[in-house]
mmCIF file of C-alpha atoms and ligand atoms in Angstrom:
data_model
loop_
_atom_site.group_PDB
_atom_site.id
_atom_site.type_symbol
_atom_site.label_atom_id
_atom_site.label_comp_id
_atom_site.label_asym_id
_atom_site.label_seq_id
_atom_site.Cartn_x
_atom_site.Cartn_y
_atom_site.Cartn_z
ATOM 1 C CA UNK A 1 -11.322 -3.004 12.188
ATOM 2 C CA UNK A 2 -9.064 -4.152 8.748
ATOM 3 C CA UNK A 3 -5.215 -3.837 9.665
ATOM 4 C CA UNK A 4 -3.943 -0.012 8.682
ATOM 5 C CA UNK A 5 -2.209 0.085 6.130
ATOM 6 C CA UNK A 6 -1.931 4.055 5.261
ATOM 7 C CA UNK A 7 1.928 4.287 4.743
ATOM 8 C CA UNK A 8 3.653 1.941 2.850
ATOM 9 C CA UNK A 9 7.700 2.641 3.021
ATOM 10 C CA UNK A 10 10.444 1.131 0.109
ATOM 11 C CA UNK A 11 13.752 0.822 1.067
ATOM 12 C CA UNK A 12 15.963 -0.449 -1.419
ATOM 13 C CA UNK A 13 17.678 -4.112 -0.454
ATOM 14 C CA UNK A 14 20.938 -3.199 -1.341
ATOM 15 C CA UNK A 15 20.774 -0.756 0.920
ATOM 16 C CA UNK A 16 22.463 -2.241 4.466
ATOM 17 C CA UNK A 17 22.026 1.125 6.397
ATOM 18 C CA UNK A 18 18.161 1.787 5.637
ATOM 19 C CA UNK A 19 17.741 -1.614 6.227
ATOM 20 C CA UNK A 20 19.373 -1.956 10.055
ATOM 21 C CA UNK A 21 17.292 1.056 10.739
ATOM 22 C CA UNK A 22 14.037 1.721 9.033
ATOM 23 C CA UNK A 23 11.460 0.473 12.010
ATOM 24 C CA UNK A 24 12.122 3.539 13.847
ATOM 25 C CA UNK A 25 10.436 5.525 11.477
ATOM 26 C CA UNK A 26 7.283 3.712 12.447
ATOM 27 C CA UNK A 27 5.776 3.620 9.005
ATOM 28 C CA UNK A 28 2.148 1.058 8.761
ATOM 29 C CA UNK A 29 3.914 -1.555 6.471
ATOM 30 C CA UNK A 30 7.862 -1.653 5.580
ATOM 31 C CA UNK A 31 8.381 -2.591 1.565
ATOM 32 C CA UNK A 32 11.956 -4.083 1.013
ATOM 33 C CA UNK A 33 12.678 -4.114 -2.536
ATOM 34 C CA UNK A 34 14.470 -6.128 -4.557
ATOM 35 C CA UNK A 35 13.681 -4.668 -7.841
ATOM 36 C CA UNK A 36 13.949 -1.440 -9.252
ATOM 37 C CA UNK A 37 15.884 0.196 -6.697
ATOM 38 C CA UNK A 38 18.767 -2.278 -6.363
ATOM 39 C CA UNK A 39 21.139 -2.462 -9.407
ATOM 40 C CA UNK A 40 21.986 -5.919 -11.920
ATOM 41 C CA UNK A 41 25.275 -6.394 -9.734
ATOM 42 C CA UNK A 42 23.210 -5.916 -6.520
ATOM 43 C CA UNK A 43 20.681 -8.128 -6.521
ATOM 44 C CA UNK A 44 22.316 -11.103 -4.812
ATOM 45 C CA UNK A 45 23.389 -8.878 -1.955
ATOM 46 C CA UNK A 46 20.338 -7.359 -1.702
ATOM 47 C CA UNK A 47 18.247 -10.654 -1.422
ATOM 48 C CA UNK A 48 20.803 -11.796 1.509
ATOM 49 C CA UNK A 49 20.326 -8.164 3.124
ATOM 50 C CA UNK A 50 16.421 -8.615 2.922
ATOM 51 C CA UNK A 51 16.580 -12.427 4.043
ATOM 52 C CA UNK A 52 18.603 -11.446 7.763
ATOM 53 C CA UNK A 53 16.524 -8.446 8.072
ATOM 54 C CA UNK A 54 12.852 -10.110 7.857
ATOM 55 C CA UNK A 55 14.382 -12.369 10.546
ATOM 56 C CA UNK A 56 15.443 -9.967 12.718
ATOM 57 C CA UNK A 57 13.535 -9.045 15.913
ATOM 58 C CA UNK A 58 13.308 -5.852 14.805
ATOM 59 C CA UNK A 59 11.199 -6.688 12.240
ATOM 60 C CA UNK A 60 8.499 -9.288 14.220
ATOM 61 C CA UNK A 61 6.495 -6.098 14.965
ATOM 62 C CA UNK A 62 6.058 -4.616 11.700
ATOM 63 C CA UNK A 63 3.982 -5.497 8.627
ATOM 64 C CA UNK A 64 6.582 -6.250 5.822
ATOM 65 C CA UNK A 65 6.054 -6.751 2.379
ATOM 66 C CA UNK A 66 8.947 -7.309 0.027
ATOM 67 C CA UNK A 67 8.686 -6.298 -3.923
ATOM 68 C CA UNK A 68 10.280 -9.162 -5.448
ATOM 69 C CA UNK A 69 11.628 -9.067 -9.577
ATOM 70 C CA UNK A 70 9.418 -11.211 -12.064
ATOM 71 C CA UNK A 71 8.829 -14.884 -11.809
ATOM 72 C CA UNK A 72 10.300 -14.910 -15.883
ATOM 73 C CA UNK A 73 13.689 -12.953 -14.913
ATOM 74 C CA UNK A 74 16.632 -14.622 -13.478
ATOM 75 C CA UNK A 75 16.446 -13.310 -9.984
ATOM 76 C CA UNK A 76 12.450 -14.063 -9.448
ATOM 77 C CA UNK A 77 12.171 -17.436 -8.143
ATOM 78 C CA UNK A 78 15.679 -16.695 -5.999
ATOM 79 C CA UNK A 79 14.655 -13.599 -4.576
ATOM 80 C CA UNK A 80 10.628 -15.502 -3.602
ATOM 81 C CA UNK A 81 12.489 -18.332 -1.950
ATOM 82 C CA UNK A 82 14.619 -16.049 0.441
ATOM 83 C CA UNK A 83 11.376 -13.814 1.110
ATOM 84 C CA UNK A 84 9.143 -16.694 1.580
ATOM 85 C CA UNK A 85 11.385 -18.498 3.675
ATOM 86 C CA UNK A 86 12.118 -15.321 5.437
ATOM 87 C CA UNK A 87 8.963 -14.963 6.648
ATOM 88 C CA UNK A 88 7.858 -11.811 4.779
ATOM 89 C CA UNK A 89 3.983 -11.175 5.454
ATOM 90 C CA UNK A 90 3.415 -10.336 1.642
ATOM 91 C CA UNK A 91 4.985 -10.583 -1.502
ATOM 92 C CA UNK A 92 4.666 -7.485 -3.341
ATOM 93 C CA UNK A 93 4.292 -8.347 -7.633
ATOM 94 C CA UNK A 94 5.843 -4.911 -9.513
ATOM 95 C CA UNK A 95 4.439 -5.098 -13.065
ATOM 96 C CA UNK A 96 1.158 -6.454 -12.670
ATOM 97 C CA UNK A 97 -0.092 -7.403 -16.489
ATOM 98 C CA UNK A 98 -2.828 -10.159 -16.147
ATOM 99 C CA UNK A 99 -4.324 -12.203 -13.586
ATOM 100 C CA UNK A 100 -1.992 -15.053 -14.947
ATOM 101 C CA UNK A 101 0.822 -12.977 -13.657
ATOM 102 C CA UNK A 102 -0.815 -12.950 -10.204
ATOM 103 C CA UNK A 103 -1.693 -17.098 -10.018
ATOM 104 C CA UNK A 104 1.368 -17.649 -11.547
ATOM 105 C CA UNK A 105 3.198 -16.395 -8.448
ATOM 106 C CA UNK A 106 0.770 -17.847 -5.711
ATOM 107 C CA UNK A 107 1.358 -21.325 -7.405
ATOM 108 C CA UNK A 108 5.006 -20.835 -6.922
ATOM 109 C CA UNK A 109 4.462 -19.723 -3.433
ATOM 110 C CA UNK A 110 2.567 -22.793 -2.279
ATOM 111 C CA UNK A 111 5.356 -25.096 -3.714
ATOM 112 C CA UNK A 112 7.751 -22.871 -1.238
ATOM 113 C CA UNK A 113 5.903 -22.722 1.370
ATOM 114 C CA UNK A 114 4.799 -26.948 1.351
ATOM 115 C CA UNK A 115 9.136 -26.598 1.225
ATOM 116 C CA UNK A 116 9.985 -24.939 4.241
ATOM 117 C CA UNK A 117 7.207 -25.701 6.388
ATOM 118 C CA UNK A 118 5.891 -22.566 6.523
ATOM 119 C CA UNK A 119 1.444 -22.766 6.725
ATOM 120 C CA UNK A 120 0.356 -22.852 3.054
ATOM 121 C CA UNK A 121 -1.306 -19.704 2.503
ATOM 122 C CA UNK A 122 0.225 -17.663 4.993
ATOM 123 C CA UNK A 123 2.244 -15.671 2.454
ATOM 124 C CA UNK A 124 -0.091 -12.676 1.246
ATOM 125 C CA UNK A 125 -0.325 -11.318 -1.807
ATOM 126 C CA UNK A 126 0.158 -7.447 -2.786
ATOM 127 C CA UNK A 127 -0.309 -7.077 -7.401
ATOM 128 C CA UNK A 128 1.543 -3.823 -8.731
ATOM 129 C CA UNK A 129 -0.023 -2.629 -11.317
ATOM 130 C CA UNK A 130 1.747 -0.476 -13.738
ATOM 131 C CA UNK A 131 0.906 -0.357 -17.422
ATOM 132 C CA UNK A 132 -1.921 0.344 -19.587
ATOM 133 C CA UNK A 133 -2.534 -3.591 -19.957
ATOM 134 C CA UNK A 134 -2.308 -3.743 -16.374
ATOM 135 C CA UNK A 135 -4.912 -1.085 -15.759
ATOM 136 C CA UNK A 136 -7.402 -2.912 -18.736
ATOM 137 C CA UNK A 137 -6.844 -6.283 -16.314
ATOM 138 C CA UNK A 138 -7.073 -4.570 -12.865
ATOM 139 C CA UNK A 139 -10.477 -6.182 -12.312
ATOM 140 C CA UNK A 140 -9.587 -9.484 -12.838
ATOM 141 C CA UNK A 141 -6.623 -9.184 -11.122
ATOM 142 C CA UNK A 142 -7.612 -7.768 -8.126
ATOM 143 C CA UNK A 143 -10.112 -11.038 -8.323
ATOM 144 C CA UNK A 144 -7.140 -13.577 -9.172
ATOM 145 C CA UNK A 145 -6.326 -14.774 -5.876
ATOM 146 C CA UNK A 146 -7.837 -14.892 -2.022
ATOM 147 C CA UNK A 147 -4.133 -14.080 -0.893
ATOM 148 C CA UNK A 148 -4.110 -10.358 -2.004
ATOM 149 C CA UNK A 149 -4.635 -7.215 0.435
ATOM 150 C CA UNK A 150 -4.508 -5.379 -2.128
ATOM 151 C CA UNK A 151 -3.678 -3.515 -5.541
ATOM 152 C CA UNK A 152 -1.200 -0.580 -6.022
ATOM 153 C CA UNK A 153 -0.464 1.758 -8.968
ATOM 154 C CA UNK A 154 3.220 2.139 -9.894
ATOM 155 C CA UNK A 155 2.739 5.882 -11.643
ATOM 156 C CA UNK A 156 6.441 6.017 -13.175
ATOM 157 C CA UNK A 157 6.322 2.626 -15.492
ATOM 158 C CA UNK A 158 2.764 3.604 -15.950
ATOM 159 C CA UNK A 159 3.241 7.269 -17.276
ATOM 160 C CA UNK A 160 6.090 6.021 -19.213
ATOM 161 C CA UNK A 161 4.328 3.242 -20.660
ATOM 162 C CA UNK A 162 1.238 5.454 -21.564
ATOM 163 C CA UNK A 163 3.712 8.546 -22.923
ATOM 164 C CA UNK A 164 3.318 10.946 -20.548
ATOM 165 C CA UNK A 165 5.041 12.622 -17.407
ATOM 166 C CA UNK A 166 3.441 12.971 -14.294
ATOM 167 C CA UNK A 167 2.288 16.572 -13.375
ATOM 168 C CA UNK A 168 1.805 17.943 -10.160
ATOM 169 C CA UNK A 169 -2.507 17.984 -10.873
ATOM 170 C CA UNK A 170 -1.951 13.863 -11.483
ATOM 171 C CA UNK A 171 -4.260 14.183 -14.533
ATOM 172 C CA UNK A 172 -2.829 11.833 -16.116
ATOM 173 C CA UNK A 173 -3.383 9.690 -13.384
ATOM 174 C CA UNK A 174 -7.138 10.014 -12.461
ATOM 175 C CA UNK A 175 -8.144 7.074 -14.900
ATOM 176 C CA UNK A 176 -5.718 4.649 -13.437
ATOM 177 C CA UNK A 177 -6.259 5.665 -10.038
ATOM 178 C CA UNK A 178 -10.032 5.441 -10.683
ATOM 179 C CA UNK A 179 -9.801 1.952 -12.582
ATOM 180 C CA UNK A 180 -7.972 1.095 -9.395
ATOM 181 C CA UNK A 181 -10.374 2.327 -6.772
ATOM 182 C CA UNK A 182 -13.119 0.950 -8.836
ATOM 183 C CA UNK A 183 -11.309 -2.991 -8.842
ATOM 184 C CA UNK A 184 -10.051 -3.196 -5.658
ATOM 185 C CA UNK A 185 -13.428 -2.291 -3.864
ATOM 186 C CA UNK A 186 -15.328 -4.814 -6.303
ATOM 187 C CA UNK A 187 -12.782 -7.603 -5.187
ATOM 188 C CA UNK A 188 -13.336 -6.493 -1.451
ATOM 189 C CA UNK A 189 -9.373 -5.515 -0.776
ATOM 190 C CA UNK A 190 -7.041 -3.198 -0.013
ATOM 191 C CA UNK A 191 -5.896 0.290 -3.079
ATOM 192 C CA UNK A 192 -2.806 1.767 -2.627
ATOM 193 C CA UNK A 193 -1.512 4.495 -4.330
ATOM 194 C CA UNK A 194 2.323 5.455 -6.151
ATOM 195 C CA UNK A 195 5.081 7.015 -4.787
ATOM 196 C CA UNK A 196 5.457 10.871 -4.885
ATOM 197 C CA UNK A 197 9.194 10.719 -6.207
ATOM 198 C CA UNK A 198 10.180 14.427 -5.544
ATOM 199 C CA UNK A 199 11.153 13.819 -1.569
ATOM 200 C CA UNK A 200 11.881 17.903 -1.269
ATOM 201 C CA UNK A 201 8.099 19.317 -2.309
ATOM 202 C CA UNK A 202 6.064 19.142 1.238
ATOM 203 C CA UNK A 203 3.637 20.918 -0.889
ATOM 204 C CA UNK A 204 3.424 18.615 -3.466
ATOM 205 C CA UNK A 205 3.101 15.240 -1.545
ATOM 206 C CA UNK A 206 0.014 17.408 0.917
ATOM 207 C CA UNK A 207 -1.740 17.931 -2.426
ATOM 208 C CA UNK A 208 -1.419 14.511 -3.853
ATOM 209 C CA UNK A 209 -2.040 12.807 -0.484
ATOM 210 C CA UNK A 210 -5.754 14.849 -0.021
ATOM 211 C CA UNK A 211 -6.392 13.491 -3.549
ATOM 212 C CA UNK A 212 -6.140 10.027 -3.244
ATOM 213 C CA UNK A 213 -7.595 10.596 0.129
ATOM 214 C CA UNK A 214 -10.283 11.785 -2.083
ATOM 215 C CA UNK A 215 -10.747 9.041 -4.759
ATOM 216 C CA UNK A 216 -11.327 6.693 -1.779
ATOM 217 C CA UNK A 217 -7.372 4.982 -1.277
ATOM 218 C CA UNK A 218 -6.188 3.138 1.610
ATOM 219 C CA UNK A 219 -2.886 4.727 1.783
ATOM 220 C CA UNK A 220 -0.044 5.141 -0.243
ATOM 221 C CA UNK A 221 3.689 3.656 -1.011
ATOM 222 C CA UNK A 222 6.358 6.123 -0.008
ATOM 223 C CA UNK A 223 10.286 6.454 -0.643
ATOM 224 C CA UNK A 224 10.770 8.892 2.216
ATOM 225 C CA UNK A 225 10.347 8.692 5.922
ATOM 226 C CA UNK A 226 9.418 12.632 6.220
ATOM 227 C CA UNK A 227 6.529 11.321 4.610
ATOM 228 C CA UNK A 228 4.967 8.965 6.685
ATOM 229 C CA UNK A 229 3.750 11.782 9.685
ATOM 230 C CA UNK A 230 2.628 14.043 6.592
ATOM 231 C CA UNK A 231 0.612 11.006 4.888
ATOM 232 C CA UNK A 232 -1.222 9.823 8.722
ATOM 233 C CA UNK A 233 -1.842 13.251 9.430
ATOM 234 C CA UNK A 234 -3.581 14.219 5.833
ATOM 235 C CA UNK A 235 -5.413 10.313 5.844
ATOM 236 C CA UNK A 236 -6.827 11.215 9.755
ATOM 237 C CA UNK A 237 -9.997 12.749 10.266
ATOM 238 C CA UNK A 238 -10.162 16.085 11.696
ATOM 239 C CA UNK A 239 -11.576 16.980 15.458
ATOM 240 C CA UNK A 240 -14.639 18.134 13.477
ATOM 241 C CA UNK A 241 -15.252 15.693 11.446
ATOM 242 C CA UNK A 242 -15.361 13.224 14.780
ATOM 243 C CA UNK A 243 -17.343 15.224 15.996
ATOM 244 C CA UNK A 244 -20.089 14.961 13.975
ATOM 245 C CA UNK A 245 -19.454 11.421 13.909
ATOM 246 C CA UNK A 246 -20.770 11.215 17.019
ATOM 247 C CA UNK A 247 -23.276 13.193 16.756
ATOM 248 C CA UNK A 248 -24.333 11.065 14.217
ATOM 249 C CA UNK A 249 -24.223 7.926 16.129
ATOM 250 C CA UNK A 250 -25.965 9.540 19.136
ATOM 251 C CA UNK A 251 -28.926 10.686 16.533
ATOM 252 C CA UNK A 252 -29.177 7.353 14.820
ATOM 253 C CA UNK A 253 -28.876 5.227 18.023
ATOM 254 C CA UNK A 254 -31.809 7.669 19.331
ATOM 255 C CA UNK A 255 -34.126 7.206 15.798
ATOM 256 C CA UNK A 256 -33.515 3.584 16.534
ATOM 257 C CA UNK A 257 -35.549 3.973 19.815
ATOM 258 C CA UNK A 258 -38.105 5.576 17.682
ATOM 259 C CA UNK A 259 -38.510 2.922 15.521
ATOM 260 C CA UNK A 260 -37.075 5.342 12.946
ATOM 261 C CA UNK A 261 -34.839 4.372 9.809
ATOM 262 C CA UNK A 262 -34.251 7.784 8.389
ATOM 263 C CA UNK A 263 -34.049 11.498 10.598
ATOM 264 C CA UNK A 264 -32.742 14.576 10.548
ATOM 265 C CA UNK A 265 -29.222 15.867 11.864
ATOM 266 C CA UNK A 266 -29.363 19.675 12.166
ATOM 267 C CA UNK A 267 -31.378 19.693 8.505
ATOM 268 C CA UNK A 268 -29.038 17.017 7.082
ATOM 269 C CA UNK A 269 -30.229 13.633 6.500
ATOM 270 C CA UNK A 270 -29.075 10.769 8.276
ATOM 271 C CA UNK A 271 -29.501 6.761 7.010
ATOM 272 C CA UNK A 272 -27.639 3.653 6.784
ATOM 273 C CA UNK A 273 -24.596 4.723 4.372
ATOM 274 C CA UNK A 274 -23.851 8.261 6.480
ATOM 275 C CA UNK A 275 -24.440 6.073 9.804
ATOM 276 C CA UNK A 276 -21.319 3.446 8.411
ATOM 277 C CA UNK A 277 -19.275 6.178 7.187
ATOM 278 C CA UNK A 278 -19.786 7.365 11.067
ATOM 279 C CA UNK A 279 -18.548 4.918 12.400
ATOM 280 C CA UNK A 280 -15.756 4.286 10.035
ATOM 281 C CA UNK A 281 -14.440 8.059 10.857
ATOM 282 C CA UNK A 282 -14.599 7.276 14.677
ATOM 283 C CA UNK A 283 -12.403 3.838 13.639
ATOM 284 C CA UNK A 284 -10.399 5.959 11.879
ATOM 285 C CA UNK A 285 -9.449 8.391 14.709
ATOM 286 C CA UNK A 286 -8.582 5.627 17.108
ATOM 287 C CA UNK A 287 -5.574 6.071 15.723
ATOM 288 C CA UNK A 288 -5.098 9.767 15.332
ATOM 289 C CA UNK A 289 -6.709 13.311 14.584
ATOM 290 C CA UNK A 290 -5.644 15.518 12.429
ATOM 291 C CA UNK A 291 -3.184 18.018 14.124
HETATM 292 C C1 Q5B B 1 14.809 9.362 -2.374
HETATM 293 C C2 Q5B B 1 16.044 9.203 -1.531
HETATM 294 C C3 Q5B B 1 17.238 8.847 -2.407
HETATM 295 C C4 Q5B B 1 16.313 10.539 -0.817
HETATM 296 O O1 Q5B B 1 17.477 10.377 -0.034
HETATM 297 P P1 Q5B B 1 17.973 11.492 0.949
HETATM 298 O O2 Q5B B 1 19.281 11.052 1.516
HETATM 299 O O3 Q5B B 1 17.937 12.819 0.271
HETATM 300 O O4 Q5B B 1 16.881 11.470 2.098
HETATM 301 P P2 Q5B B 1 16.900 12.150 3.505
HETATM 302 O O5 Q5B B 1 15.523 12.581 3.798
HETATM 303 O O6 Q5B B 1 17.966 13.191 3.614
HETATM 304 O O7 Q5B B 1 17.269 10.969 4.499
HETATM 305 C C5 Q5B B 1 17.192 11.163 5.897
HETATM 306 C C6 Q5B B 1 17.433 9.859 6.619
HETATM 307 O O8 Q5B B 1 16.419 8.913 6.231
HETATM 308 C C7 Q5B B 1 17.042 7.758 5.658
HETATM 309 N N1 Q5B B 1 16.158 7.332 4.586
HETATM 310 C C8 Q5B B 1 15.827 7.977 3.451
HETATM 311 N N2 Q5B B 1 14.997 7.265 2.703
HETATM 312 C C9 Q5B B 1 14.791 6.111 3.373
HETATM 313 C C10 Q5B B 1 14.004 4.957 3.085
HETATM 314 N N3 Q5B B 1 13.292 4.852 1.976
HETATM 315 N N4 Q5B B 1 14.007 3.980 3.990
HETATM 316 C C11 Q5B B 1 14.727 4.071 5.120
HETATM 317 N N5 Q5B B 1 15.498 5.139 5.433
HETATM 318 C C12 Q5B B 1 15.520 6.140 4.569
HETATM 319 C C13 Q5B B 1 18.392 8.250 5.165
HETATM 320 O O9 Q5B B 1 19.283 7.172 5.064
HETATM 321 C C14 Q5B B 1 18.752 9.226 6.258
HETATM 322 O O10 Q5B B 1 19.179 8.481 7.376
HETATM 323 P P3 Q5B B 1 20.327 9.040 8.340
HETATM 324 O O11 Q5B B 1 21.558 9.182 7.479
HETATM 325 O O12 Q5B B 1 20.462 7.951 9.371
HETATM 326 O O13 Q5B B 1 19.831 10.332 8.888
HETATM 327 C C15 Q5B B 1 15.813 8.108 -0.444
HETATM 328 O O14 Q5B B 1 14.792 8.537 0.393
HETATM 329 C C16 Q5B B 1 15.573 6.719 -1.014
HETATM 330 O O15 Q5B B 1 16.477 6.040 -1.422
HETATM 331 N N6 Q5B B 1 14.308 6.282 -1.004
HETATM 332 C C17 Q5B B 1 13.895 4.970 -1.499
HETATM 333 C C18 Q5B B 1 13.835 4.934 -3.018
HETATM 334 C C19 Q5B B 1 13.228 3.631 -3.501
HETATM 335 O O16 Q5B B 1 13.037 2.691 -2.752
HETATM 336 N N7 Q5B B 1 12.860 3.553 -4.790
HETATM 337 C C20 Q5B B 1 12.216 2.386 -5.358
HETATM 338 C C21 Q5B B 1 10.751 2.397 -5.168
HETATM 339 S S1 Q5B B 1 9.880 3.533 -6.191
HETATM 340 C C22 Q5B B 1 9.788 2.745 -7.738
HETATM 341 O O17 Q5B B 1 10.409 1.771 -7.978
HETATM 342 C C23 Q5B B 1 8.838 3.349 -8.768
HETATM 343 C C24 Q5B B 1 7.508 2.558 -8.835
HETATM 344 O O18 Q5B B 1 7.746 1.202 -9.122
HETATM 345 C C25 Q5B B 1 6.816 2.763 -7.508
HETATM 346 C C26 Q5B B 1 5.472 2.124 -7.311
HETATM 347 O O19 Q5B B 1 5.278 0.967 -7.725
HETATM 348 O O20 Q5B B 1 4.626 2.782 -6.650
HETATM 349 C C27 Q5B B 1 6.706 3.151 -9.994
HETATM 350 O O21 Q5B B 1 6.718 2.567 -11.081
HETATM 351 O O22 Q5B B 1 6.083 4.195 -9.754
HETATM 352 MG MG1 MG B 2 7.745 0.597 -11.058
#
């Protein structure tokens, strides 16, 4: 089964408190940032914050990715040695342009990790995408290097860089997300979705989650730990649904036997594509149903 990775949780480096604490919200993979959330005067405080923390032991347990600034501002290369010397698992690009962007950084990963000692390749890779040019390259750039999990849309530097707003429908955001979807399960990784930014709307978040549940993402990043249980519980099939999973299984297994490639579930069709989807819903609920 591929490593969960349904909730993805910022927490802003500058921020000491969130950081001594955020593992007990139990969120899939634990995003320190370095970027956008941590002020000009902050940044060197925040990259020392985020260096102790990955090396904490409360931290060995838990994915953690760390969004680092660009490789061509003054902070990038600073902030990549602390993470990468760390021990971060991956290195989260914001601003994703061009596949360029994305070798550029692995190339200055290797030379860090060859420096420290730490096993050349071991640092993964997680591109931000989060522009229009970004969303023209996301094909390429979800191809641009065997370290990345994954791709992510940032929807705020996107909408503003396309002149919009985001709207609670996300229509602005169905060709992005799509483009997205459509690159990251070419390249055989990981999609993640934005952040929903307005923490107070349960209502909101629910609707957005079921939608990107419905384009086909892996999970989402979030700035909020009451989002996390909403997210799992939306992204986690329903008693039903396992249900018929099995049954399924059970009726494939048994057309096997039969020499059968094709048969009928209660009228339905069942063949190769419904039996994987099966048994991707009964992977699924290992780790929870839907309450
Ligand atoms: C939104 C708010 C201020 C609300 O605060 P509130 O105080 O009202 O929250 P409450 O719920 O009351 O907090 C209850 C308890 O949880 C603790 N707690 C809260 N949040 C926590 C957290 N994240 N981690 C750990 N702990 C947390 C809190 O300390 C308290 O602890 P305690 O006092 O002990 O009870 C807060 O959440 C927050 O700062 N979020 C992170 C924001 C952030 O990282 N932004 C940058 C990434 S987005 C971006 O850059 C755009 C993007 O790039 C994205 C893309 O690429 O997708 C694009 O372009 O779209
Ligand atoms: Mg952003």
């Amino acid at each position: 089964m591929s490593k969960l990775r349904r909730s993805m949780l910022f927490v802003p480096g500058a921020n000491a408190a969130m950081l001594s604490n955020t593992f007990i919200y139990k969120p899939d993979s634990i995003m320190f940032d370095l970027e956008d959330s941590v002020a000009l005067r902050e940044k060197d405080t925040a990259r020392m914050l985020v260096f102790n923390a990955l090396q904490h032991p409360f931290y060995q347990d838990i994915e953690t990715v760390v969004r680092v600034n660009p490789l061509n501002s003054e902070f990038g290369l600073k902030d990549l040695n602390a993470v990468v010397r760390g021990g971060a698992d991956v290195v989260r690009l914001a601003k994703t342009d061009s596949a360029e962007d994305v070798i550029a950084m692995e190339r200055a990963i290797i030379e860090i990790e060859k420096a420290c000692g730490r096993e050349v390749g071991s640092t993964k890779l997680l591109a931000a995408i989060e522009s229009a040019r970004g969303i023209n390259n996301a094909v390429e750039i979800a191809h641009a290097s065997e370290r990345l999990i994954g791709i992510a849309l940032g929807a705020e530097d996107y909408v503003r860089d396309i002149r919009t707003q985001r709207s609670p429908g996300g229509t602005e955001l169905l060709f992005a997300r799509c483009a997205i979807i459509q690159a990251a399960r070419a390249a055989g990784i990981m999609a993640f979705d934005t952040v929903y930014s307005d923490v107070n709307n349960e209502q909101g978040f629910l609707n957005e989650a079921e939608h990107i549940k419905q384009l086909g993402f892996d999970g989402k990043s979030l700035i909020n730990p009451r989002q996390i249980e909403l997210l799992h519980n939306v992204l986690a099939p329903s008693q039903a649904e396992v249900d018929h999973a099995n049954a399924v299984i059970e009726a494939a297994e048994e057309g096997a036997k039969q020499g059968l490639g094709v048969i009928s579930l209660n009228g339905k069709m069942v063949d190769g594509p419904i039996i994987d989807r099966a048994r991707w819903t009964l992977q699924r609920a290992q780790s929870g149903i839907k309450q």
